[in-house]
C-alpha atoms as a PDB file:
ATOM      1  CA  ILE A   1      19.501  10.917  -3.088  1.00  0.00           C
ATOM      2  CA  TRP A   2      17.834  11.463   0.289  1.00  0.00           C
ATOM      3  CA  PHE A   3      16.324   8.543   2.182  1.00  0.00           C
ATOM      4  CA  SER A   4      15.426   7.605   5.723  1.00  0.00           C
ATOM      5  CA  THR A   5      16.151   4.696   7.995  1.00  0.00           C
ATOM      6  CA  VAL A   6      14.461   4.244  11.350  1.00  0.00           C
ATOM      7  CA  GLU A   7      17.299   5.989  13.199  1.00  0.00           C
ATOM      8  CA  ALA A   8      18.275   8.830  10.832  1.00  0.00           C
ATOM      9  CA  ILE A   9      18.058  10.587   7.489  1.00  0.00           C
ATOM     10  CA  ASN A  10      20.703   9.833   4.911  1.00  0.00           C
ATOM     11  CA  CYS A  11      22.100  11.400   1.761  1.00  0.00           C
ATOM     12  CA  TYR A  12      23.902   9.469  -0.936  1.00  0.00           C
ATOM     13  CA  VAL A  13      26.626  11.682  -2.457  1.00  0.00           C
ATOM     14  CA  ARG A  14      27.412  10.430  -5.943  1.00  0.00           C
ATOM     15  CA  LYS A  15      30.608  12.487  -6.328  1.00  0.00           C
ATOM     16  CA  THR A  16      32.290  10.684  -3.440  1.00  0.00           C
ATOM     17  CA  ASP A  17      30.195   7.496  -3.636  1.00  0.00           C
ATOM     18  CA  SER A  18      29.414   7.832   0.056  1.00  0.00           C
ATOM     19  CA  ILE A  19      26.449   8.150   2.401  1.00  0.00           C
ATOM     20  CA  VAL A  20      26.205  10.991   4.928  1.00  0.00           C
ATOM     21  CA  THR A  21      23.889  10.542   7.912  1.00  0.00           C
ATOM     22  CA  PHE A  22      22.016  13.251   9.821  1.00  0.00           C
ATOM     23  CA  GLN A  23      19.847  13.442  12.916  1.00  0.00           C
ATOM     24  CA  VAL A  24      17.703  16.340  14.109  1.00  0.00           C
ATOM     25  CA  ASN A  25      17.301  17.468  17.719  1.00  0.00           C
ATOM     26  CA  ASP A  26      14.220  17.706  19.881  1.00  0.00           C
ATOM     27  CA  SER A  27      13.200  20.848  21.796  1.00  0.00           C
ATOM     28  CA  LEU A  28      15.781  20.064  24.505  1.00  0.00           C
ATOM     29  CA  GLY A  29      18.623  19.752  22.024  1.00  0.00           C
ATOM     30  CA  VAL A  30      18.796  15.961  22.286  1.00  0.00           C
ATOM     31  CA  SER A  31      19.286  14.016  19.049  1.00  0.00           C
ATOM     32  CA  ILE A  32      16.246  12.070  17.920  1.00  0.00           C
ATOM     33  CA  ASP A  33      17.167   8.493  17.091  1.00  0.00           C
ATOM     34  CA  LYS A  34      13.858   6.870  16.108  1.00  0.00           C
ATOM     35  CA  ASP A  35      10.838   7.058  13.805  1.00  0.00           C
ATOM     36  CA  TYR A  36      12.423   8.873  10.860  1.00  0.00           C
ATOM     37  CA  LYS A  37      10.579   9.071   7.577  1.00  0.00           C
ATOM     38  CA  THR A  38      11.330  11.414   4.673  1.00  0.00           C
ATOM     39  CA  PHE A  39       8.177  12.120   2.687  1.00  0.00           C
ATOM     40  CA  HIS A  40       8.652  15.116   0.388  1.00  0.00           C
ATOM     41  CA  LEU A  41      11.378  17.175  -1.283  1.00  0.00           C
ATOM     42  CA  ASP A  42      10.406  20.750  -2.168  1.00  0.00           C
ATOM     43  CA  ALA A  43      12.835  21.300  -5.042  1.00  0.00           C
ATOM     44  CA  LEU A  44      12.072  25.032  -5.331  1.00  0.00           C
ATOM     45  CA  LYS A  45      12.866  25.704  -1.667  1.00  0.00           C
ATOM     46  CA  ASN A  46      15.589  23.011  -1.382  1.00  0.00           C
ATOM     47  CA  ARG A  47      13.642  21.761   1.584  1.00  0.00           C
ATOM     48  CA  LEU A  48      13.272  18.164   2.698  1.00  0.00           C
ATOM     49  CA  TRP A  49      10.170  17.362   4.736  1.00  0.00           C
ATOM     50  CA  LEU A  50      10.392  14.500   7.194  1.00  0.00           C
ATOM     51  CA  ARG A  51       9.014  13.010  10.348  1.00  0.00           C
ATOM     52  CA  ALA A  52      11.333  12.362  13.289  1.00  0.00           C
ATOM     53  CA  GLY A  53      10.047  11.174  16.631  1.00  0.00           C
ATOM     54  CA  GLU A  54       6.688  12.859  17.220  1.00  0.00           C
ATOM     55  CA  HIS A  55       7.142  15.900  14.967  1.00  0.00           C
ATOM     56  CA  ILE A  56       7.392  17.055  11.359  1.00  0.00           C
ATOM     57  CA  PHE A  57      10.576  18.869  10.343  1.00  0.00           C
ATOM     58  CA  GLY A  58      11.642  20.939   7.356  1.00  0.00           C
ATOM     59  CA  LEU A  59      15.350  20.616   6.554  1.00  0.00           C
ATOM     60  CA  ASP A  60      17.526  22.736   4.244  1.00  0.00           C
ATOM     61  CA  ILE A  61      19.294  20.234   1.964  1.00  0.00           C
ATOM     62  CA  GLU A  62      22.015  22.789   1.175  1.00  0.00           C
ATOM     63  CA  ASN A  63      22.722  23.140   4.896  1.00  0.00           C
ATOM     64  CA  PRO A  64      21.327  20.098   6.774  1.00  0.00           C
ATOM     65  CA  GLN A  65      22.174  21.626  10.156  1.00  0.00           C
ATOM     66  CA  SER A  66      19.502  24.230   9.407  1.00  0.00           C
ATOM     67  CA  TYR A  67      16.011  22.905  10.068  1.00  0.00           C
ATOM     68  CA  PHE A  68      12.786  23.776  11.855  1.00  0.00           C
ATOM     69  CA  ARG A  69      10.084  21.802  13.620  1.00  0.00           C
ATOM     70  CA  LEU A  70       6.316  22.132  13.428  1.00  0.00           C
ATOM     71  CA  PRO A  71       4.980  22.531  16.979  1.00  0.00           C
ATOM     72  CA  SER A  72       2.144  19.990  16.851  1.00  0.00           C
ATOM     73  CA  LYS A  73       2.878  16.377  17.727  1.00  0.00           C
ATOM     74  CA  ILE A  74       2.184  13.704  15.147  1.00  0.00           C
ATOM     75  CA  ASN A  75       1.877   9.935  15.029  1.00  0.00           C
ATOM     76  CA  ALA A  76       1.504   9.088  11.366  1.00  0.00           C
ATOM     77  CA  TYR A  77       2.579   6.548   8.773  1.00  0.00           C
ATOM     78  CA  ASP A  78       1.730   8.122   5.404  1.00  0.00           C
ATOM     79  CA  PHE A  79       2.064  11.757   4.283  1.00  0.00           C
ATOM     80  CA  ASN A  80       0.704  13.807   1.410  1.00  0.00           C
ATOM     81  CA  VAL A  81       1.313  17.438   0.434  1.00  0.00           C
ATOM     82  CA  PHE A  82      -0.674  20.109  -1.370  1.00  0.00           C
ATOM     83  CA  TYR A  83       0.621  23.167  -3.254  1.00  0.00           C
ATOM     84  CA  ASN A  84      -1.412  26.350  -3.687  1.00  0.00           C
ATOM     85  CA  LYS A  85      -1.801  28.311  -6.938  1.00  0.00           C
ATOM     86  CA  GLU A  86       1.348  30.311  -6.183  1.00  0.00           C
ATOM     87  CA  GLY A  87       3.373  27.110  -6.117  1.00  0.00           C
ATOM     88  CA  ASP A  88       3.946  27.103  -2.356  1.00  0.00           C
ATOM     89  CA  LEU A  89       3.471  24.069  -0.175  1.00  0.00           C
ATOM     90  CA  SER A  90       0.394  24.969   1.857  1.00  0.00           C
ATOM     91  CA  LYS A  91      -0.799  21.688   3.397  1.00  0.00           C
ATOM     92  CA  ILE A  92       0.613  18.491   4.811  1.00  0.00           C
ATOM     93  CA  ILE A  93      -1.847  15.643   5.307  1.00  0.00           C
ATOM     94  CA  ALA A  94      -0.817  12.886   7.706  1.00  0.00           C
ATOM     95  CA  SER A  95      -2.503   9.473   7.907  1.00  0.00           C
ATOM     96  CA  PRO A  96      -1.958   7.260  10.973  1.00  0.00           C
ATOM     97  CA  TRP A  97      -2.791   3.812   9.552  1.00  0.00           C
ATOM     98  CA  ALA A  98      -2.227   1.462  12.529  1.00  0.00           C
ATOM     99  CA  TYR A  99      -1.094   4.263  14.840  1.00  0.00           C
ATOM    100  CA  GLY A 100      -4.401   5.926  15.670  1.00  0.00           C
ATOM    101  CA  ASN A 101      -7.597   7.656  14.592  1.00  0.00           C
ATOM    102  CA  GLY A 102      -8.423  10.477  12.214  1.00  0.00           C
ATOM    103  CA  ILE A 103      -6.450  12.471   9.656  1.00  0.00           C
ATOM    104  CA  ASP A 104      -4.184  15.418  10.492  1.00  0.00           C
ATOM    105  CA  PHE A 105      -4.181  18.486   8.232  1.00  0.00           C
ATOM    106  CA  PHE A 106      -1.342  20.963   8.739  1.00  0.00           C
ATOM    107  CA  TYR A 107      -2.031  24.329   7.086  1.00  0.00           C
ATOM    108  CA  LEU A 108       1.177  26.219   6.330  1.00  0.00           C
ATOM    109  CA  GLN A 109       2.367  29.589   5.138  1.00  0.00           C
ATOM    110  CA  ASP A 110       5.918  28.924   4.001  1.00  0.00           C
ATOM    111  CA  SER A 111       7.442  27.294   7.065  1.00  0.00           C
ATOM    112  CA  VAL A 112       4.930  28.638   9.587  1.00  0.00           C
ATOM    113  CA  LEU A 113       2.126  26.431  10.873  1.00  0.00           C
ATOM    114  CA  ILE A 114      -1.073  28.464  10.618  1.00  0.00           C
ATOM    115  CA  ARG A 115      -3.490  25.773  11.765  1.00  0.00           C
ATOM    116  CA  HIS A 116      -3.544  22.111  12.716  1.00  0.00           C
ATOM    117  CA  GLN A 117      -6.848  20.294  12.326  1.00  0.00           C
ATOM    118  CA  ARG A 118      -7.665  16.648  12.990  1.00  0.00           C
ATOM    119  CA  TYR A 119     -10.636  15.363  11.012  1.00  0.00           C
ATOM    120  CA  LEU A 120     -12.445  12.005  10.897  1.00  0.00           C
ATOM    121  CA  GLN A 121     -11.555  11.136  14.471  1.00  0.00           C
ATOM    122  CA  GLU A 122     -14.309   8.525  14.558  1.00  0.00           C
ATOM    123  CA  PHE A 123     -12.375   6.445  11.998  1.00  0.00           C
ATOM    124  CA  ALA A 124      -9.344   4.341  12.916  1.00  0.00           C
ATOM    125  CA  ASN A 125      -6.487   3.023  10.757  1.00  0.00           C
ATOM    126  CA  LEU A 126      -6.868   5.384   7.787  1.00  0.00           C
ATOM    127  CA  ARG A 127      -3.946   4.385   5.624  1.00  0.00           C
ATOM    128  CA  LYS A 128      -3.534   7.078   2.975  1.00  0.00           C
ATOM    129  CA  SER A 129      -4.910  10.372   1.592  1.00  0.00           C
ATOM    130  CA  ILE A 130      -5.666  10.991  -2.090  1.00  0.00           C
ATOM    131  CA  LEU A 131      -6.782  14.335  -3.482  1.00  0.00           C
ATOM    132  CA  LEU A 132      -9.664  13.740  -5.880  1.00  0.00           C
ATOM    133  CA  GLN A 133     -10.406  17.354  -6.807  1.00  0.00           C
ATOM    134  CA  ASP A 134     -10.307  20.779  -5.170  1.00  0.00           C
ATOM    135  CA  SER A 135     -10.960  20.149  -1.458  1.00  0.00           C
ATOM    136  CA  ILE A 136     -12.320  16.611  -1.883  1.00  0.00           C
ATOM    137  CA  TRP A 137     -10.235  13.749  -0.513  1.00  0.00           C
ATOM    138  CA  PHE A 138     -10.384   9.961  -0.601  1.00  0.00           C
ATOM    139  CA  PHE A 139      -9.430   7.874   2.444  1.00  0.00           C
ATOM    140  CA  PHE A 140      -9.722   4.176   3.156  1.00  0.00           C
ATOM    141  CA  GLN A 141      -9.447   1.667   5.981  1.00  0.00           C
ATOM    142  CA  GLU A 142      -9.176  -1.944   4.840  1.00  0.00           C
ATOM    143  CA  ASN A 143     -12.561  -2.452   3.118  1.00  0.00           C
ATOM    144  CA  GLN A 144     -14.201   0.927   3.791  1.00  0.00           C
ATOM    145  CA  PHE A 145     -13.925   3.843   1.330  1.00  0.00           C
ATOM    146  CA  LEU A 146     -14.531   7.445   2.418  1.00  0.00           C
ATOM    147  CA  VAL A 147     -14.911  10.730   0.518  1.00  0.00           C
ATOM    148  CA  PHE A 148     -14.293  13.842   2.599  1.00  0.00           C
ATOM    149  CA  ASN A 149     -14.704  17.536   1.775  1.00  0.00           C
ATOM    150  CA  GLU A 150     -12.486  19.908   3.780  1.00  0.00           C
ATOM    151  CA  GLU A 151     -14.954  22.736   3.250  1.00  0.00           C
ATOM    152  CA  MET A 152     -17.806  20.649   4.700  1.00  0.00           C
ATOM    153  CA  PRO A 153     -16.030  18.407   7.229  1.00  0.00           C
ATOM    154  CA  SER A 154     -19.228  17.181   8.881  1.00  0.00           C
ATOM    155  CA  LYS A 155     -20.405  15.605   5.623  1.00  0.00           C
ATOM    156  CA  ILE A 156     -18.601  12.307   5.100  1.00  0.00           C
ATOM    157  CA  LYS A 157     -19.635   9.975   2.317  1.00  0.00           C
ATOM    158  CA  LYS A 158     -19.057   6.245   2.619  1.00  0.00           C
ATOM    159  CA  LEU A 159     -18.593   4.763  -0.843  1.00  0.00           C
ATOM    160  CA  LYS A 160     -19.883   1.335  -1.780  1.00  0.00           C
ATOM    161  CA  ASN A 161     -17.422  -1.515  -1.778  1.00  0.00           C
ATOM    162  CA  GLU A 162     -19.726  -3.911  -3.613  1.00  0.00           C
ATOM    163  CA  ARG A 163     -17.183  -6.743  -3.616  1.00  0.00           C
ATOM    164  CA  ASN A 164     -16.152  -6.095  -0.014  1.00  0.00           C
ATOM    165  CA  TYR A 165     -12.486  -6.462  -0.958  1.00  0.00           C
ATOM    166  CA  SER A 166      -9.835  -5.527   1.574  1.00  0.00           C
ATOM    167  CA  VAL A 167      -7.476  -2.933   0.108  1.00  0.00           C
ATOM    168  CA  TRP A 168      -3.760  -2.507   0.755  1.00  0.00           C
ATOM    169  CA  ASP A 169      -3.055   0.614  -1.324  1.00  0.00           C
ATOM    170  CA  VAL A 170      -4.782   3.110  -3.620  1.00  0.00           C
ATOM    171  CA  THR A 171      -3.532   5.603  -6.190  1.00  0.00           C
ATOM    172  CA  LYS A 172      -5.357   8.019  -8.459  1.00  0.00           C
ATOM    173  CA  LEU A 173      -5.225   7.192 -12.169  1.00  0.00           C
ATOM    174  CA  LYS A 174      -7.237  10.074 -13.639  1.00  0.00           C
ATOM    175  CA  GLU A 175     -10.383  12.096 -13.015  1.00  0.00           C
ATOM    176  CA  ASP A 176     -12.917   9.580 -11.680  1.00  0.00           C
ATOM    177  CA  PHE A 177     -10.699   6.515 -11.540  1.00  0.00           C
ATOM    178  CA  LEU A 178      -8.610   4.949  -8.792  1.00  0.00           C
ATOM    179  CA  LEU A 179      -6.355   1.891  -8.850  1.00  0.00           C
ATOM    180  CA  LEU A 180      -6.754  -0.440  -5.877  1.00  0.00           C
ATOM    181  CA  SER A 181      -4.287  -3.117  -4.812  1.00  0.00           C
ATOM    182  CA  THR A 182      -6.391  -5.682  -2.974  1.00  0.00           C
ATOM    183  CA  VAL A 183      -5.579  -8.423  -0.517  1.00  0.00           C
ATOM    184  CA  ALA A 184      -5.784 -11.678  -2.549  1.00  0.00           C
ATOM    185  CA  ASN A 185      -7.857 -10.261  -5.424  1.00  0.00           C
ATOM    186  CA  GLY A 186      -5.283  -8.530  -7.616  1.00  0.00           C
ATOM    187  CA  LEU A 187      -5.323  -4.988  -8.971  1.00  0.00           C
ATOM    188  CA  TRP A 188      -8.605  -3.227  -9.746  1.00  0.00           C
ATOM    189  CA  LEU A 189      -9.744  -0.108 -11.567  1.00  0.00           C
ATOM    190  CA  TYR A 190     -12.437   1.594  -9.465  1.00  0.00           C
ATOM    191  CA  ASN A 191     -14.734   4.515 -10.360  1.00  0.00           C
ATOM    192  CA  TRP A 192     -15.274   6.538  -7.198  1.00  0.00           C
ATOM    193  CA  ARG A 193     -18.157   8.538  -8.693  1.00  0.00           C
ATOM    194  CA  THR A 194     -20.242   5.523  -9.734  1.00  0.00           C
ATOM    195  CA  GLU A 195     -18.824   3.425  -6.869  1.00  0.00           C
ATOM    196  CA  LYS A 196     -18.154   0.521  -9.236  1.00  0.00           C
ATOM    197  CA  TYR A 197     -15.304  -1.918  -9.823  1.00  0.00           C
ATOM    198  CA  ILE A 198     -14.455  -1.643 -13.534  1.00  0.00           C
ATOM    199  CA  LYS A 199     -11.546  -3.906 -14.470  1.00  0.00           C
ATOM    200  CA  GLN A 200      -9.266  -6.448 -12.821  1.00  0.00           C
ATOM    201  CA  TRP A 201      -5.641  -7.479 -13.352  1.00  0.00           C
ATOM    202  CA  ASN A 202      -4.587 -10.614 -11.517  1.00  0.00           C
ATOM    203  CA  TYR A 203      -2.083 -13.454 -11.352  1.00  0.00           C
ATOM    204  CA  SER A 204      -2.736 -16.329 -13.725  1.00  0.00           C
ATOM    205  CA  GLU A 205      -0.478 -19.371 -13.688  1.00  0.00           C
ATOM    206  CA  GLY A 206       1.291 -19.852 -17.001  1.00  0.00           C
ATOM    207  CA  GLU A 207       0.190 -16.437 -18.326  1.00  0.00           C
ATOM    208  CA  ARG A 208       3.303 -14.467 -19.274  1.00  0.00           C
ATOM    209  CA  PHE A 209       1.781 -11.000 -18.952  1.00  0.00           C
ATOM    210  CA  SER A 210      -0.279 -11.494 -15.800  1.00  0.00           C
ATOM    211  CA  LEU A 211       0.614 -10.023 -12.415  1.00  0.00           C
ATOM    212  CA  THR A 212       3.169 -12.005 -10.456  1.00  0.00           C
ATOM    213  CA  SER A 213       0.948 -12.073  -7.371  1.00  0.00           C
ATOM    214  CA  LYS A 214      -2.702 -11.951  -6.361  1.00  0.00           C
ATOM    215  CA  GLN A 215      -1.648  -9.603  -3.580  1.00  0.00           C
ATOM    216  CA  PRO A 216       0.036  -6.538  -5.101  1.00  0.00           C
ATOM    217  CA  LYS A 217       1.262  -4.109  -2.451  1.00  0.00           C
ATOM    218  CA  ASP A 218       2.337  -0.467  -2.815  1.00  0.00           C
ATOM    219  CA  LEU A 219       1.326   1.467  -5.934  1.00  0.00           C
ATOM    220  CA  ASN A 220       3.118   4.375  -7.568  1.00  0.00           C
ATOM    221  CA  ILE A 221       2.460   6.125 -10.887  1.00  0.00           C
ATOM    222  CA  ALA A 222       5.464   7.897 -12.413  1.00  0.00           C
ATOM    223  CA  ASN A 223       6.154   8.990 -15.998  1.00  0.00           C
ATOM    224  CA  GLN A 224       2.997   7.241 -17.251  1.00  0.00           C
ATOM    225  CA  PHE A 225       4.092   3.941 -15.737  1.00  0.00           C
ATOM    226  CA  LEU A 226       2.473   2.129 -12.819  1.00  0.00           C
ATOM    227  CA  TRP A 227       4.992   0.627 -10.412  1.00  0.00           C
ATOM    228  CA  LEU A 228       3.827  -2.031  -7.958  1.00  0.00           C
END
């Protein structure tokens, strides 16, 4: 199991019931000791993708002393990846949340950075990226919802937030539907095409099967289960 702490990346080794810690070096050969975040494991390439300091690194999990750094600097909180039809990781999308403006797209060919593009620079605090279909992405900042097309970057659609709820996290359920964890208004099913709130799940005192809080936080769908 690979995981990150602020100061390093760590690997839990079940055979020895121990944790091994690693740090990567900057361009001067000095160990980086801050701002670590692992965000993706490419199982086919045995490659762990992570942020350390101001850069993105790819690390060989079979030989953790072997790693490379993407040249562009980054200041991001949340990361997403995209695989092409050949099954290769071809994009990394980095969202800054409270650390700045815009969204960073890193276009890759294997481990080589082909292009770095920052979109939506007029928007601050974009928390997360969600691929809706093809080149169409969903982004949000508190109570504002955006749909963005990579192929037509100048055309940005602001979706209606008819209830004006502030949103903490979003995940895609299927096709046209997103799940939104709101601040103080529970969990909602939202149709991004019709721009409508569809269904709510919330905390109800004394109700056994209600949510345990009106303020659900991070959302994750895995194996047909929603974890929150």
